[in-house]
PDB file of C-alpha atoms in Angstrom:
ATOM      1  CA  MET X  27     -19.851 -12.983  16.614  1.00 46.00           C
ATOM      2  CA  ASN X  28     -21.994 -14.009  13.684  1.00 59.00           C
ATOM      3  CA  SER X  29     -22.163 -17.742  13.723  1.00 88.00           C
ATOM      4  CA  TYR X  30     -22.365 -19.513  10.408  1.00 97.00           C
ATOM      5  CA  LYS X  31     -25.056 -22.177   9.928  1.00 98.00           C
ATOM      6  CA  ILE X  32     -23.902 -25.701   8.743  1.00 98.00           C
ATOM      7  CA  LEU X  33     -26.179 -28.317   7.762  1.00 98.00           C
ATOM      8  CA  VAL X  34     -24.683 -31.909   7.945  1.00 98.00           C
ATOM      9  CA  ILE X  35     -26.601 -34.707   6.097  1.00 98.00           C
ATOM     10  CA  GLU X  36     -25.303 -38.070   7.214  1.00 98.00           C
ATOM     11  CA  ASP X  37     -27.292 -41.287   7.794  1.00 96.00           C
ATOM     12  CA  GLU X  38     -24.738 -42.875  10.328  1.00 96.00           C
ATOM     13  CA  THR X  39     -25.875 -41.251  13.565  1.00 97.00           C
ATOM     14  CA  ASP X  40     -22.603 -41.644  15.410  1.00 96.00           C
ATOM     15  CA  ILE X  41     -20.792 -39.809  12.589  1.00 96.00           C
ATOM     16  CA  LEU X  42     -23.505 -37.035  12.278  1.00 97.00           C
ATOM     17  CA  GLU X  43     -23.490 -36.481  16.000  1.00 97.00           C
ATOM     18  CA  GLU X  44     -19.627 -36.344  16.225  1.00 96.00           C
ATOM     19  CA  ILE X  45     -19.452 -33.898  13.178  1.00 97.00           C
ATOM     20  CA  VAL X  46     -22.258 -31.653  14.502  1.00 97.00           C
ATOM     21  CA  SER X  47     -20.711 -31.654  17.990  1.00 97.00           C
ATOM     22  CA  ARG X  48     -17.307 -30.728  16.681  1.00 96.00           C
ATOM     23  CA  LEU X  49     -18.613 -28.046  14.522  1.00 97.00           C
ATOM     24  CA  GLN X  50     -20.567 -26.599  17.427  1.00 96.00           C
ATOM     25  CA  PHE X  51     -17.381 -26.728  19.605  1.00 95.00           C
ATOM     26  CA  GLU X  52     -15.751 -24.588  16.915  1.00 95.00           C
ATOM     27  CA  GLY X  53     -18.536 -21.997  17.133  1.00 95.00           C
ATOM     28  CA  PHE X  54     -20.707 -23.004  14.227  1.00 97.00           C
ATOM     29  CA  ASP X  55     -24.495 -23.276  14.424  1.00 97.00           C
ATOM     30  CA  ALA X  56     -24.502 -26.830  13.181  1.00 97.00           C
ATOM     31  CA  MET X  57     -27.565 -29.099  12.592  1.00 98.00           C
ATOM     32  CA  GLY X  58     -28.035 -32.486  11.164  1.00 98.00           C
ATOM     33  CA  ALA X  59     -30.288 -34.625   8.827  1.00 98.00           C
ATOM     34  CA  THR X  60     -30.250 -38.350   8.688  1.00 98.00           C
ATOM     35  CA  ASP X  61     -31.568 -38.753   5.174  1.00 98.00           C
ATOM     36  CA  GLY X  62     -31.667 -36.776   1.973  1.00 98.00           C
ATOM     37  CA  GLU X  63     -35.314 -35.760   2.128  1.00 98.00           C
ATOM     38  CA  GLN X  64     -34.846 -34.273   5.632  1.00 98.00           C
ATOM     39  CA  GLY X  65     -31.701 -32.531   4.594  1.00 98.00           C
ATOM     40  CA  VAL X  66     -33.500 -30.845   1.667  1.00 98.00           C
ATOM     41  CA  LYS X  67     -36.374 -29.712   3.881  1.00 98.00           C
ATOM     42  CA  LEU X  68     -33.871 -28.243   6.540  1.00 98.00           C
ATOM     43  CA  ALA X  69     -31.898 -26.645   3.815  1.00 98.00           C
ATOM     44  CA  THR X  70     -34.769 -24.799   2.193  1.00 97.00           C
ATOM     45  CA  LYS X  71     -36.209 -23.817   5.663  1.00 97.00           C
ATOM     46  CA  TYR X  72     -32.984 -22.651   7.358  1.00 97.00           C
ATOM     47  CA  LEU X  73     -30.824 -21.724   4.479  1.00 98.00           C
ATOM     48  CA  PRO X  74     -27.495 -22.779   5.858  1.00 98.00           C
ATOM     49  CA  ASP X  75     -24.248 -21.043   5.000  1.00 98.00           C
ATOM     50  CA  LEU X  76     -22.674 -24.414   4.015  1.00 98.00           C
ATOM     51  CA  ILE X  77     -23.805 -28.010   3.494  1.00 98.00           C
ATOM     52  CA  LEU X  78     -21.825 -31.177   4.235  1.00 98.00           C
ATOM     53  CA  CYS X  79     -23.526 -34.187   2.537  1.00 98.00           C
ATOM     54  CA  ASP X  80     -22.966 -37.923   2.388  1.00 97.00           C
ATOM     55  CA  ILE X  81     -23.769 -39.577  -0.908  1.00 96.00           C
ATOM     56  CA  ASN X  82     -25.153 -42.944   0.174  1.00 95.00           C
ATOM     57  CA  LEU X  83     -28.307 -41.817   1.968  1.00 97.00           C
ATOM     58  CA  PRO X  84     -31.648 -43.234   2.529  1.00 96.00           C
ATOM     59  CA  LYS X  85     -34.776 -41.786   0.758  1.00 95.00           C
ATOM     60  CA  MET X  86     -32.781 -39.511  -1.472  1.00 97.00           C
ATOM     61  CA  ASP X  87     -29.060 -39.876  -2.309  1.00 97.00           C
ATOM     62  CA  GLY X  88     -26.525 -36.944  -2.077  1.00 97.00           C
ATOM     63  CA  TYR X  89     -26.601 -36.500  -5.904  1.00 97.00           C
ATOM     64  CA  ALA X  90     -30.392 -36.038  -5.735  1.00 97.00           C
ATOM     65  CA  VAL X  91     -29.952 -33.690  -2.838  1.00 98.00           C
ATOM     66  CA  ILE X  92     -27.424 -31.439  -4.647  1.00 98.00           C
ATOM     67  CA  SER X  93     -29.461 -31.598  -7.716  1.00 97.00           C
ATOM     68  CA  GLU X  94     -32.677 -30.449  -5.959  1.00 97.00           C
ATOM     69  CA  LEU X  95     -30.976 -27.716  -3.977  1.00 97.00           C
ATOM     70  CA  ARG X  96     -29.237 -26.369  -7.148  1.00 96.00           C
ATOM     71  CA  SER X  97     -32.780 -25.925  -8.675  1.00 96.00           C
ATOM     72  CA  TYR X  98     -34.016 -23.473  -6.098  1.00 96.00           C
ATOM     73  CA  PRO X  99     -32.751 -19.875  -6.387  1.00 97.00           C
ATOM     74  CA  GLN X 100     -32.446 -19.569  -2.542  1.00 97.00           C
ATOM     75  CA  THR X 101     -30.187 -22.662  -2.250  1.00 97.00           C
ATOM     76  CA  LEU X 102     -28.379 -22.489  -5.572  1.00 95.00           C
ATOM     77  CA  SER X 103     -25.185 -20.830  -4.263  1.00 95.00           C
ATOM     78  CA  ILE X 104     -24.882 -22.502  -0.921  1.00 97.00           C
ATOM     79  CA  PRO X 105     -21.470 -24.143  -0.698  1.00 97.00           C
ATOM     80  CA  PHE X 106     -21.796 -27.907  -0.844  1.00 98.00           C
ATOM     81  CA  ILE X 107     -19.253 -30.483   0.208  1.00 97.00           C
ATOM     82  CA  PHE X 108     -19.659 -34.175  -0.362  1.00 97.00           C
ATOM     83  CA  LEU X 109     -18.367 -36.159   2.595  1.00 96.00           C
ATOM     84  CA  THR X 110     -18.372 -39.867   1.615  1.00 93.00           C
ATOM     85  CA  ALA X 111     -16.676 -43.249   1.623  1.00 91.00           C
ATOM     86  CA  LEU X 112     -16.794 -43.239  -2.227  1.00 88.00           C
ATOM     87  CA  ALA X 113     -13.096 -42.570  -2.741  1.00 89.00           C
ATOM     88  CA  ASP X 114     -12.258 -43.617  -6.273  1.00 91.00           C
ATOM     89  CA  LYS X 115     -11.046 -40.888  -8.683  1.00 93.00           C
ATOM     90  CA  GLU X 116     -14.123 -41.562 -10.698  1.00 94.00           C
ATOM     91  CA  ASP X 117     -16.422 -41.093  -7.818  1.00 91.00           C
ATOM     92  CA  VAL X 118     -14.678 -37.657  -7.003  1.00 92.00           C
ATOM     93  CA  ARG X 119     -15.160 -36.661 -10.649  1.00 94.00           C
ATOM     94  CA  THR X 120     -18.830 -37.608 -10.522  1.00 94.00           C
ATOM     95  CA  GLY X 121     -19.413 -35.688  -7.323  1.00 92.00           C
ATOM     96  CA  MET X 122     -17.597 -32.492  -8.576  1.00 94.00           C
ATOM     97  CA  GLY X 123     -19.611 -32.939 -11.872  1.00 94.00           C
ATOM     98  CA  TRP X 124     -22.852 -32.630  -9.900  1.00 94.00           C
ATOM     99  CA  GLY X 125     -21.592 -29.173  -8.690  1.00 93.00           C
ATOM    100  CA  ALA X 126     -20.043 -29.894  -5.376  1.00 96.00           C
ATOM    101  CA  ASP X 127     -17.611 -27.298  -4.193  1.00 95.00           C
ATOM    102  CA  ASP X 128     -15.397 -29.887  -2.474  1.00 96.00           C
ATOM    103  CA  TYR X 129     -15.279 -33.664  -1.961  1.00 96.00           C
ATOM    104  CA  ILE X 130     -13.963 -35.236   1.271  1.00 96.00           C
ATOM    105  CA  THR X 131     -13.471 -38.950   1.659  1.00 94.00           C
ATOM    106  CA  LYS X 132     -14.099 -41.067   4.787  1.00 93.00           C
ATOM    107  CA  PRO X 133     -12.253 -41.728   6.928  1.00 92.00           C
ATOM    108  CA  PHE X 134     -11.210 -38.066   7.277  1.00 92.00           C
ATOM    109  CA  GLN X 135      -9.306 -35.992   9.656  1.00 94.00           C
ATOM    110  CA  TYR X 136     -11.397 -33.395  11.466  1.00 94.00           C
ATOM    111  CA  ALA X 137      -8.518 -30.831  10.819  1.00 95.00           C
ATOM    112  CA  HIS X 138      -8.932 -31.344   7.139  1.00 94.00           C
ATOM    113  CA  LEU X 139     -12.756 -31.132   7.394  1.00 96.00           C
ATOM    114  CA  LEU X 140     -12.470 -27.876   9.349  1.00 95.00           C
ATOM    115  CA  ARG X 141      -9.971 -26.400   6.919  1.00 95.00           C
ATOM    116  CA  ALA X 142     -12.417 -27.242   3.931  1.00 96.00           C
ATOM    117  CA  VAL X 143     -15.295 -25.605   5.816  1.00 96.00           C
ATOM    118  CA  HIS X 144     -13.306 -22.463   6.516  1.00 95.00           C
ATOM    119  CA  VAL X 145     -11.967 -22.167   2.920  1.00 94.00           C
ATOM    120  CA  ARG X 146     -15.665 -22.530   1.564  1.00 94.00           C
ATOM    121  CA  LEU X 147     -16.970 -20.022   3.995  1.00 95.00           C
ATOM    122  CA  GLN X 148     -14.250 -17.489   3.206  1.00 92.00           C
ATOM    123  CA  LYS X 149     -14.905 -17.906  -0.567  1.00 87.00           C
ATOM    124  CA  GLN X 150     -18.547 -17.334  -0.154  1.00 77.00           C
TER     125      GLN X 150
END
């Protein structure tokens, strides 16, 4: 079975470890980064099939991450889902305006997260 690579960029270590663990349990090849700079480095090195990214991150926020990744031909079309506590309609509009493929607010249900991941990978 071809395992999809998923990069999770999340600065809260417990949340990061939980998401990566659950994705691995579901059969995905999941890896994590705890800040935006590390996330961009991992994305350009490993070219994941999908990226889940928080917005409020150290070193480089989620908007800077998506902006930088959308500027490289090899990462331009990787599905990108914001996973954030910023839940106002304006926050969602802003995130989608940056080119995100989806926007999930915290707290979230893992079933919802997995459904969004599967939908994005199927569309890819």
